[in-house]
PDB file of C-alpha atoms and ligand atoms in Angstrom:
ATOM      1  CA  UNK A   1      22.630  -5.880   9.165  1.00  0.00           C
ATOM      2  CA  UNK A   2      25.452  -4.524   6.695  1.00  0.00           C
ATOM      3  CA  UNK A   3      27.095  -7.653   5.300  1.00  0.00           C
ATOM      4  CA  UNK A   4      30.956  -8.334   6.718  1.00  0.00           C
ATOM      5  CA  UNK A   5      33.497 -10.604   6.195  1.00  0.00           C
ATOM      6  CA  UNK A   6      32.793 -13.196   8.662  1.00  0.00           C
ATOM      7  CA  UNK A   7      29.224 -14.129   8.958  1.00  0.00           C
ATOM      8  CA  UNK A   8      27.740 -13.861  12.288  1.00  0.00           C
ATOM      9  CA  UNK A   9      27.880 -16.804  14.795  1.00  0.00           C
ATOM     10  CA  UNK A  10      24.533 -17.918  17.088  1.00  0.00           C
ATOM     11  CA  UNK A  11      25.329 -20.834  19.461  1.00  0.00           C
ATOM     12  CA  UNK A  12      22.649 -22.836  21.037  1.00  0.00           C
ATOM     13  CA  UNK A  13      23.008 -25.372  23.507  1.00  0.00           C
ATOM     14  CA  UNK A  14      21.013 -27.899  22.108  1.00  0.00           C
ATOM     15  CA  UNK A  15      18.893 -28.221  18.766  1.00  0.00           C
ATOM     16  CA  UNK A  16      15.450 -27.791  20.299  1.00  0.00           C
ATOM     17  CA  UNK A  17      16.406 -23.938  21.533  1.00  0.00           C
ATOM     18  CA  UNK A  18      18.304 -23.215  18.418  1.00  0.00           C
ATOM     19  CA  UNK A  19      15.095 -24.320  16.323  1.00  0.00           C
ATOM     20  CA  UNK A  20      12.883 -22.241  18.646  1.00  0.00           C
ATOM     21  CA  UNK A  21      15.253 -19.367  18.384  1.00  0.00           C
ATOM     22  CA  UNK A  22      15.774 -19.327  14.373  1.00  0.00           C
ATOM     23  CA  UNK A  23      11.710 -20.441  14.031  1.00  0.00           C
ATOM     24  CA  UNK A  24      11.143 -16.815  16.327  1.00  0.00           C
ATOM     25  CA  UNK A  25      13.740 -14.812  14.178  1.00  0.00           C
ATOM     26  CA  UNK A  26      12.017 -15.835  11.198  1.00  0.00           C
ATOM     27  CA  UNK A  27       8.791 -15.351  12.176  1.00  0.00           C
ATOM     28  CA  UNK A  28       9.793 -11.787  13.242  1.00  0.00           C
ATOM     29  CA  UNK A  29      11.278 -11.427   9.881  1.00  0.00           C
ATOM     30  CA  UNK A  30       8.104 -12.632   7.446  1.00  0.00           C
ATOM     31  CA  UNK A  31       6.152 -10.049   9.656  1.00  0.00           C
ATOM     32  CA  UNK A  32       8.698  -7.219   8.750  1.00  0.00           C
ATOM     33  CA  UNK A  33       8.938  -8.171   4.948  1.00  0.00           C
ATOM     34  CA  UNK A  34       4.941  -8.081   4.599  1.00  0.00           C
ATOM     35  CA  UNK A  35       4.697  -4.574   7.167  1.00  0.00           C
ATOM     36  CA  UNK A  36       7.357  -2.795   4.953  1.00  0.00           C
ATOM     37  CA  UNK A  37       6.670  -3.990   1.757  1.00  0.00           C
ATOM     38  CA  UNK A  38       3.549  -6.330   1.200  1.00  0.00           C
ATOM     39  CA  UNK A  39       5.017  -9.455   0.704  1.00  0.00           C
ATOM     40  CA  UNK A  40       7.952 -12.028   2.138  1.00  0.00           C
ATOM     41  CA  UNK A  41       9.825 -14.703  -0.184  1.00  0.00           C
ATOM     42  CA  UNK A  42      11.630 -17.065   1.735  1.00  0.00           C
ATOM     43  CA  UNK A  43      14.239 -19.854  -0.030  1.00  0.00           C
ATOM     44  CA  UNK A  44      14.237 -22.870   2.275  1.00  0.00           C
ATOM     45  CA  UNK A  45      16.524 -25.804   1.981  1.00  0.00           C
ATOM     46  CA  UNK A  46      15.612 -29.368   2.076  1.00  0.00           C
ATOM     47  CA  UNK A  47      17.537 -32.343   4.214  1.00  0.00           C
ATOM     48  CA  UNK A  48      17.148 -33.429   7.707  1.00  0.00           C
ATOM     49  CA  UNK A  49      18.047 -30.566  10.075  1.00  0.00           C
ATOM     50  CA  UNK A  50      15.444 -28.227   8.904  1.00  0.00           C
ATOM     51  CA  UNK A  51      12.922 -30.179   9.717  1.00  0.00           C
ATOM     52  CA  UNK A  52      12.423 -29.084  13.956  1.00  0.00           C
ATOM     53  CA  UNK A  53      12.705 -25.433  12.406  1.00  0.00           C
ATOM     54  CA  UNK A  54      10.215 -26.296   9.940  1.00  0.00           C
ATOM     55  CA  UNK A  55       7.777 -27.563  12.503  1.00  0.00           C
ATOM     56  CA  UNK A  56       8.376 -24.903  14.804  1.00  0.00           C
ATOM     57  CA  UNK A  57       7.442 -21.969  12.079  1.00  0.00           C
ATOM     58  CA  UNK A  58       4.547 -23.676  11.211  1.00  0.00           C
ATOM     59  CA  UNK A  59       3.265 -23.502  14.969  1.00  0.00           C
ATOM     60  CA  UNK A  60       3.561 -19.763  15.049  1.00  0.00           C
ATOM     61  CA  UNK A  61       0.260 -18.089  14.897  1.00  0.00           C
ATOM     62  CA  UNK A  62      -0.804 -14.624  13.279  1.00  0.00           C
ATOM     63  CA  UNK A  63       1.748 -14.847  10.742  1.00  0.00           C
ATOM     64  CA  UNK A  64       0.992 -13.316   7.365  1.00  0.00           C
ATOM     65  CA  UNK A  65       1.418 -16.647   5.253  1.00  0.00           C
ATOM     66  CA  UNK A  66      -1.004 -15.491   2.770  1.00  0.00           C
ATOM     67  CA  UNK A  67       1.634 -12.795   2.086  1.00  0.00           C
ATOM     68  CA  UNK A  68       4.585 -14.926   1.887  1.00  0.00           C
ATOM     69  CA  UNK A  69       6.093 -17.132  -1.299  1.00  0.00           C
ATOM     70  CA  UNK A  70       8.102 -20.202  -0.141  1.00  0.00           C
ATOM     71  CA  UNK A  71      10.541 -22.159  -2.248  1.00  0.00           C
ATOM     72  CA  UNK A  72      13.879 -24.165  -2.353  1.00  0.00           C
ATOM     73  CA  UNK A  73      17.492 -23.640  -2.402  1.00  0.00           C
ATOM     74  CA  UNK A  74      17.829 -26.807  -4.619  1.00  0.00           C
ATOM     75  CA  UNK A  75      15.551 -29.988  -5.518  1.00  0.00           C
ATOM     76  CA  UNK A  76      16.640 -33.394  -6.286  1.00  0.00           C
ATOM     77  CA  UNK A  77      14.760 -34.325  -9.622  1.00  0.00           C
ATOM     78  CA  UNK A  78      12.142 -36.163  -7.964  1.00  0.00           C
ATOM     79  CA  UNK A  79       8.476 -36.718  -7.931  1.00  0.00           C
ATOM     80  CA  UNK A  80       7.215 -34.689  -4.861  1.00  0.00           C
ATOM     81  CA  UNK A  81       6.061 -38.060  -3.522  1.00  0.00           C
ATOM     82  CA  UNK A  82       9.297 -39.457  -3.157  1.00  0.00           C
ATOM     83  CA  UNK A  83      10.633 -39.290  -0.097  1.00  0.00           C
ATOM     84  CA  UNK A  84      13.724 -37.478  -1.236  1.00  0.00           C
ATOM     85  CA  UNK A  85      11.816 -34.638  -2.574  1.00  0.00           C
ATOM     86  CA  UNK A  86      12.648 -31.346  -0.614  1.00  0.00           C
ATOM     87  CA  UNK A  87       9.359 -30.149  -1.986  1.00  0.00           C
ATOM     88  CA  UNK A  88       7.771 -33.224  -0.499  1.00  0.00           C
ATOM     89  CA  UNK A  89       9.490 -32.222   3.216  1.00  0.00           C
ATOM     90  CA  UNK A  90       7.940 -28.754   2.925  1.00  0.00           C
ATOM     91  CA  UNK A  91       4.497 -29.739   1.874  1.00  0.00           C
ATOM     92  CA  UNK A  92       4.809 -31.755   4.563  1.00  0.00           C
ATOM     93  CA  UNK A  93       6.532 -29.655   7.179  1.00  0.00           C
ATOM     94  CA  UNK A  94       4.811 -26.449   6.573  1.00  0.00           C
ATOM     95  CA  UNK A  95       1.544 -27.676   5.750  1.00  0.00           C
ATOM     96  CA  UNK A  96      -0.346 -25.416   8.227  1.00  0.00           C
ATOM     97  CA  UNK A  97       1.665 -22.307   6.326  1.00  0.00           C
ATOM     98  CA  UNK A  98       0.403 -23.443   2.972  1.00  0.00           C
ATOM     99  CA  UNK A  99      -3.053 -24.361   4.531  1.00  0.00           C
ATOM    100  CA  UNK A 100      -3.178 -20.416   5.182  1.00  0.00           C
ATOM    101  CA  UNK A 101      -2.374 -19.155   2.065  1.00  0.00           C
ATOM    102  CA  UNK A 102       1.590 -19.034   1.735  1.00  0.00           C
ATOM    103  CA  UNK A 103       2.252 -19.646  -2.274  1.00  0.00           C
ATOM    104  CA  UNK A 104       5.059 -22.643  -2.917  1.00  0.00           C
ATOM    105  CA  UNK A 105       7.027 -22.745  -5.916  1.00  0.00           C
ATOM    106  CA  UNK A 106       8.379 -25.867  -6.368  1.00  0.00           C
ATOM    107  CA  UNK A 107      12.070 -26.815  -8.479  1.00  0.00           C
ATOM    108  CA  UNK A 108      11.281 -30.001  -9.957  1.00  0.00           C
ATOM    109  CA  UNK A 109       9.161 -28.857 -13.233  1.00  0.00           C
ATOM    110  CA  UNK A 110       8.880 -31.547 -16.203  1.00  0.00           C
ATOM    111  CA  UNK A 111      11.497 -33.967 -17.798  1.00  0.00           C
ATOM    112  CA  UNK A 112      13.544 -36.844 -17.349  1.00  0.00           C
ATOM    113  CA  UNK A 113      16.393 -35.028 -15.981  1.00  0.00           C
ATOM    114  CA  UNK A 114      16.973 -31.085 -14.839  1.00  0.00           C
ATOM    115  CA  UNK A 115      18.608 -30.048 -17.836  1.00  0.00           C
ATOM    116  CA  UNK A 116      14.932 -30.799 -19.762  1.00  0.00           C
ATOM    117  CA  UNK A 117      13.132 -28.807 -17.125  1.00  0.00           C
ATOM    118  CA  UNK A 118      15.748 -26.136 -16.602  1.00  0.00           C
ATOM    119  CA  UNK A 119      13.993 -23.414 -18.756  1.00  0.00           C
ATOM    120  CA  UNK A 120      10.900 -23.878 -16.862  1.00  0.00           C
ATOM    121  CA  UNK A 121      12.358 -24.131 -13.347  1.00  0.00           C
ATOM    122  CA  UNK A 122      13.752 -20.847 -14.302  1.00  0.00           C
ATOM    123  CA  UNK A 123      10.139 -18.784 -15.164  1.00  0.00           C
ATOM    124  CA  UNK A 124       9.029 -20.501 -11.598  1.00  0.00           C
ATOM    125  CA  UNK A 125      11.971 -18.629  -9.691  1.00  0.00           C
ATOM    126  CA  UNK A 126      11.361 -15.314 -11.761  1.00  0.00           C
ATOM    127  CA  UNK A 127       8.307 -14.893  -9.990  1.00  0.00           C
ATOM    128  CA  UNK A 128      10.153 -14.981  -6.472  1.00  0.00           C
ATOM    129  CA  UNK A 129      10.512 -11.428  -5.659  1.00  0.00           C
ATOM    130  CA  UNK A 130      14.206 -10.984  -5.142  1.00  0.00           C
ATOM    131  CA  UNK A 131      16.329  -9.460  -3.252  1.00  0.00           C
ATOM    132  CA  UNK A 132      14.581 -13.256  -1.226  1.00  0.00           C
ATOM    133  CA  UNK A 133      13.786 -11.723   2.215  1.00  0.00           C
ATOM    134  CA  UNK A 134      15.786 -15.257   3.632  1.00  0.00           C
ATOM    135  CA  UNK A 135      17.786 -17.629   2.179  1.00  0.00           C
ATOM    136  CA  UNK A 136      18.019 -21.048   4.755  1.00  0.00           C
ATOM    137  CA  UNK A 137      20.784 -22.945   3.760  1.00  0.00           C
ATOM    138  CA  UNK A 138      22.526 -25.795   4.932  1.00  0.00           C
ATOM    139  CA  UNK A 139      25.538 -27.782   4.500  1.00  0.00           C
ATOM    140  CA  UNK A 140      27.143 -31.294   4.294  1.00  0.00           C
ATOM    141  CA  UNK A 141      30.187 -32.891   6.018  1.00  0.00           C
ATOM    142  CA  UNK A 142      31.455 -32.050   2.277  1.00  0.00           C
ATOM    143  CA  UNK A 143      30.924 -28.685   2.517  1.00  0.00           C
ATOM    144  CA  UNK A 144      28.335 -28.297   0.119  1.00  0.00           C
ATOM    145  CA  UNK A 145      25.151 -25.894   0.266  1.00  0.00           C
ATOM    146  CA  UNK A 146      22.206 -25.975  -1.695  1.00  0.00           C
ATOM    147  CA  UNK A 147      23.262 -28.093  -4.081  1.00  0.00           C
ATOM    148  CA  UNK A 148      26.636 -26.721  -4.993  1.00  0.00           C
ATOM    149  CA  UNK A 149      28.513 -30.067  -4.036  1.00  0.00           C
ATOM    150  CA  UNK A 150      32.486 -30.379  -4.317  1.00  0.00           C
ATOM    151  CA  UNK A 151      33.796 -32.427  -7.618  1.00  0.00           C
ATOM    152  CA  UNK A 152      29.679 -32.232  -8.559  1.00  0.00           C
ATOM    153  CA  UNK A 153      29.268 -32.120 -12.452  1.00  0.00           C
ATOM    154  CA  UNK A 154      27.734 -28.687 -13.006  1.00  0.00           C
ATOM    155  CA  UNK A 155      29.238 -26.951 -10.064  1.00  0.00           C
ATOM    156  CA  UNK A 156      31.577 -24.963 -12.165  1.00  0.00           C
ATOM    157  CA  UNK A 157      28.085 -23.375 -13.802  1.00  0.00           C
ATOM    158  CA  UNK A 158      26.543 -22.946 -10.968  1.00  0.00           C
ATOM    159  CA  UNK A 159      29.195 -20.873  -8.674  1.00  0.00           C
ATOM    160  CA  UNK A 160      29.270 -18.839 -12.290  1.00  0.00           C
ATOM    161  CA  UNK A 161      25.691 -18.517 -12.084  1.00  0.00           C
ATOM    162  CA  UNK A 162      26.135 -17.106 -16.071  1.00  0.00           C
ATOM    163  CA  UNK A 163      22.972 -14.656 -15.531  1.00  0.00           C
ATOM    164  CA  UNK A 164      20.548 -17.496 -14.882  1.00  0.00           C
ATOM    165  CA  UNK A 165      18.935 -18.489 -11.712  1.00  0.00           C
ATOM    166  CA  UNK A 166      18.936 -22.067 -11.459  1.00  0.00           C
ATOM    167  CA  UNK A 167      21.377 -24.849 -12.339  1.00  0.00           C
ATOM    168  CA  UNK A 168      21.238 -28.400 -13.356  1.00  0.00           C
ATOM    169  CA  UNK A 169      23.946 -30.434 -11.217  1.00  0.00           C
ATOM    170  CA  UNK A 170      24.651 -34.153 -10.313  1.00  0.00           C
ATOM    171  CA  UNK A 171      26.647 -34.163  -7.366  1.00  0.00           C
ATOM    172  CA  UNK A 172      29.599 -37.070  -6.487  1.00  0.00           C
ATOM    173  CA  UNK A 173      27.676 -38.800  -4.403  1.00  0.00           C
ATOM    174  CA  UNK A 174      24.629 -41.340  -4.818  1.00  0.00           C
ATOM    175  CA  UNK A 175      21.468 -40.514  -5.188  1.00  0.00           C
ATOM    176  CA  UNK A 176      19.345 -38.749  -8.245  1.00  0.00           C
ATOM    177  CA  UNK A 177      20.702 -35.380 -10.110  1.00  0.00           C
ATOM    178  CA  UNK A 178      19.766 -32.353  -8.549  1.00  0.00           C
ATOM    179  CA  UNK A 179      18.887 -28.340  -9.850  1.00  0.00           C
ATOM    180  CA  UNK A 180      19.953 -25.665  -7.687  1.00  0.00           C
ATOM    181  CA  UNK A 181      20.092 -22.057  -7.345  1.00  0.00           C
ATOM    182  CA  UNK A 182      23.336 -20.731  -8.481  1.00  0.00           C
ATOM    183  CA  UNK A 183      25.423 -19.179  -6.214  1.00  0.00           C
ATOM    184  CA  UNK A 184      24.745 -15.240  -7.692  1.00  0.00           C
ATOM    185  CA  UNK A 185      20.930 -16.185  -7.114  1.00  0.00           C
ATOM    186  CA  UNK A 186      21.330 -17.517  -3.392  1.00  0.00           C
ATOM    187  CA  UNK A 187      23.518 -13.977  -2.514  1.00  0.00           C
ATOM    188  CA  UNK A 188      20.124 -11.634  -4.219  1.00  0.00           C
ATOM    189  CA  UNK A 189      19.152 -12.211  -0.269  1.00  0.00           C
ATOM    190  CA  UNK A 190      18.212  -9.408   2.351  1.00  0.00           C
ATOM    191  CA  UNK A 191      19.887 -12.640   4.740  1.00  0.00           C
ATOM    192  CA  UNK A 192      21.119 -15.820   4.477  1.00  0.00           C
ATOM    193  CA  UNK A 193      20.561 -18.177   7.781  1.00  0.00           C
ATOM    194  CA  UNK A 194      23.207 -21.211   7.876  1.00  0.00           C
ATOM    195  CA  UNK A 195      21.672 -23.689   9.938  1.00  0.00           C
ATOM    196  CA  UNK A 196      23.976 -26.460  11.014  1.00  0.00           C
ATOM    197  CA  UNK A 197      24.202 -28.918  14.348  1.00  0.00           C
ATOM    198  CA  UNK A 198      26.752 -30.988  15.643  1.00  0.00           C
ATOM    199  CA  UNK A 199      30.628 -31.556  16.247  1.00  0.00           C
ATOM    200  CA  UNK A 200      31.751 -32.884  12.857  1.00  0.00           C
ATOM    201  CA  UNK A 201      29.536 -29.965  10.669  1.00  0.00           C
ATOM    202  CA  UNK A 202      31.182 -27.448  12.916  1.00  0.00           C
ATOM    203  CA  UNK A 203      34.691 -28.448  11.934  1.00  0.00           C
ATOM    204  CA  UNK A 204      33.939 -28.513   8.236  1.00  0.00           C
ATOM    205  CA  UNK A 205      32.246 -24.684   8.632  1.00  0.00           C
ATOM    206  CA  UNK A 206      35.853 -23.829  10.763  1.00  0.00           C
ATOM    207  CA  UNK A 207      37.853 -24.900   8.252  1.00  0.00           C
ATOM    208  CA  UNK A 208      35.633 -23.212   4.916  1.00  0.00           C
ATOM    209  CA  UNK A 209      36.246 -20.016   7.049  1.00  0.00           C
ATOM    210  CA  UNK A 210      39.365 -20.541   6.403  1.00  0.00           C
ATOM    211  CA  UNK A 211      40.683 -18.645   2.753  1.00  0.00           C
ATOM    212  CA  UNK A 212      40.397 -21.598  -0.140  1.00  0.00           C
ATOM    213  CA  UNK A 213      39.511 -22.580  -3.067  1.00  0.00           C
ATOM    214  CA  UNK A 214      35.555 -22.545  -3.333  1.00  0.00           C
ATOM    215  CA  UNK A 215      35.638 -25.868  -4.819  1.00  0.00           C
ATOM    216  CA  UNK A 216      37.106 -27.473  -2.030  1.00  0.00           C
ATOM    217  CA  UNK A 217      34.198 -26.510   0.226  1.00  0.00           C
ATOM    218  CA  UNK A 218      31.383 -24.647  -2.253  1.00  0.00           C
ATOM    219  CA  UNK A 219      29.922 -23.182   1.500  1.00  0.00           C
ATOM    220  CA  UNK A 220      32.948 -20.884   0.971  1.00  0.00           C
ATOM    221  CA  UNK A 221      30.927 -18.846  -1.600  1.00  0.00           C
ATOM    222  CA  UNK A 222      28.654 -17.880   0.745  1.00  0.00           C
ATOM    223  CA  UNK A 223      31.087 -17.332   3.813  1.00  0.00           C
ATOM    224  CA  UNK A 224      33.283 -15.113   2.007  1.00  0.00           C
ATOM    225  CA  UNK A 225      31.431 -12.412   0.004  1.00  0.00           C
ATOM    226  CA  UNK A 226      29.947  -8.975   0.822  1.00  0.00           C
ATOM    227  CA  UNK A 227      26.852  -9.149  -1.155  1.00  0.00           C
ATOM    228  CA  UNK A 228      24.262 -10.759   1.207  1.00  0.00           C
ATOM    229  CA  UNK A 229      24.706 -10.669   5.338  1.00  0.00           C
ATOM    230  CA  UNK A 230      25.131 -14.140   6.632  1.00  0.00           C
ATOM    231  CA  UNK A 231      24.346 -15.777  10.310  1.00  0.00           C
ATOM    232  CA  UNK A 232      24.983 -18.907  11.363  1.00  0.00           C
ATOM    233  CA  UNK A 233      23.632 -20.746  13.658  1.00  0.00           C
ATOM    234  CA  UNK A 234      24.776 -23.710  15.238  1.00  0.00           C
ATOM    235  CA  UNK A 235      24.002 -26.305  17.986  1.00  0.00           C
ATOM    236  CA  UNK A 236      25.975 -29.274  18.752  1.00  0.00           C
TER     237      UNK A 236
HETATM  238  C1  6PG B 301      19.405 -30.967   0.342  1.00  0.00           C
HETATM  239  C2  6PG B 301      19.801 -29.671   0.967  1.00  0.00           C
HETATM  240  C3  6PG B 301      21.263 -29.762   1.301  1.00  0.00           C
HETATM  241  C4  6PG B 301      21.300 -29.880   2.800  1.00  0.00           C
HETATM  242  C5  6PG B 301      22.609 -30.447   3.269  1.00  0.00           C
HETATM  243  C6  6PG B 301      22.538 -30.778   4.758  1.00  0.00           C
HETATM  244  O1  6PG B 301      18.692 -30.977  -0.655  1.00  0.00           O
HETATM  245  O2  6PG B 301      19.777 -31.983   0.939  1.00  0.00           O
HETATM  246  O3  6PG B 301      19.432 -28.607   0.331  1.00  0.00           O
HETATM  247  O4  6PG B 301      22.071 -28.714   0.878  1.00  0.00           O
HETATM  248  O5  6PG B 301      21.089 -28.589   3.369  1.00  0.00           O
HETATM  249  O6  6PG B 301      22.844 -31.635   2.534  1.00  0.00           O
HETATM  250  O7  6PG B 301      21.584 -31.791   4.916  1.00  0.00           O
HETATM  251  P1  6PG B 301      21.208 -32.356   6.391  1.00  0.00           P
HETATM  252  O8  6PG B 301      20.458 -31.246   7.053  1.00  0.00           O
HETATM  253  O9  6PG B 301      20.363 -33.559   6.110  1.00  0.00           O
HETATM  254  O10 6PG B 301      22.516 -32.669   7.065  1.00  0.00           O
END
């Protein structure tokens, strides 16, 4: 896959075949990583749609999860217990994968707020072998991915990425601050998957293809750049 201008488009009909389908290609993927070169690091984001993909992958069998590293495209700066903790989902969701050996490193590290655990989130992700075999991403009806949210104190920073690999961000919308990878970190990928469902997502994602400014619709840094190959793939 050479990256291009437009990302590649997948179309299910419904969300149950697109999980399948995306659970299969990544499966297929992890295997390849560990064949060719002994071990597969895999970002995953947090939120709601992952979650049939999640339980999918961890249904495979014979994949090399001892092999693989698994962590997150952003955190919000939660205890793992709380329900909003994307750490929390994949502890959950991938259980069986972390029951066989896969390694997690999780975002949220110590302090009261990101900025106090930034330094240390940052030593966790330096031990993610990069280029990440696949960075999953999503997006909001904003237009945000990862946590790279429009009008979000911090985004500046983290589209900048300024050398580092993680950001500390609170995003214009309720809800507890969030760290993130910056936007140079998500592209060190051998392949970024987009996964996003349904009518009103699609017409955001139509509309971020369009040319803009990446602060209008952050998903635009990833849409429109030749450093990592991107796929999407969508069901309504
Ligand atoms: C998060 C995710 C975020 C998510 C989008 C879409 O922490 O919430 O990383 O970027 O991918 O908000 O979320 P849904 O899948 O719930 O629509």
């Amino acid at each position: 896959m050479t990256p291009s201008s437009e990302p590649a488009f997948r179309e299910h009909p419904d969300r149950d075949s697109l999980a399948a389908a995306l659970a299969d290609h990544i499966a297929a993927l992890v295997r390849a990583a560990v064949a060719a070169r002994g071990i597969c690091a895999l970002v995953l984001s947090g939120g709601t749609t992952p979650v049939a993909l999640f339980a999918r992958l961890a249904t495979l069998p014979g994949l090399p999860w001892d092999r693989t590293v698994l962590t997150l495209a952003d955190e919000r700066w939660v205890e793992p217990d709380d329900p909003a903790s994307n750490e929390g989902l994949v502890r959950r969701t991938l259980a069986p994968a972390l029951a066989q050996g896969a390694r997690f490193v999780g975002l949220k590290s110590r302090g009261a707020v990101p900025v106090d655990g930034l330094a240390e989130t940052e030593l966790r992700l330096a031990s993610v072998p990069r280029p990440f075999d696949l960075v999953l991403l999503g997006m909001g009806d904003d237009g945000h991915t990862a946590s790279l949210f429009p009008g979000g104190e911090g985004l500046a920073d983290a589209l900048a990425g300024q050398g580092r690999l993680a950001a500390s961000v609170v995003p214009a919308i309720p809800g507890p601050p969030r760290v993130t990878l910056t936007l140079p970190a998500l592209l060190q990928a051998r392949e970024i998957a987009l996964l996003i469902t349904g009518p009103s997502k699609r017409a955001v994602y139509d509309a971020a293809l369009r040319p803009g400014p990446v602060e209008e619709f952050p998903v635009r840094g990833v849409l429109h750049q030749a450093a990592a190959p991107v796929t999407t793939w969508w069901a309504p």
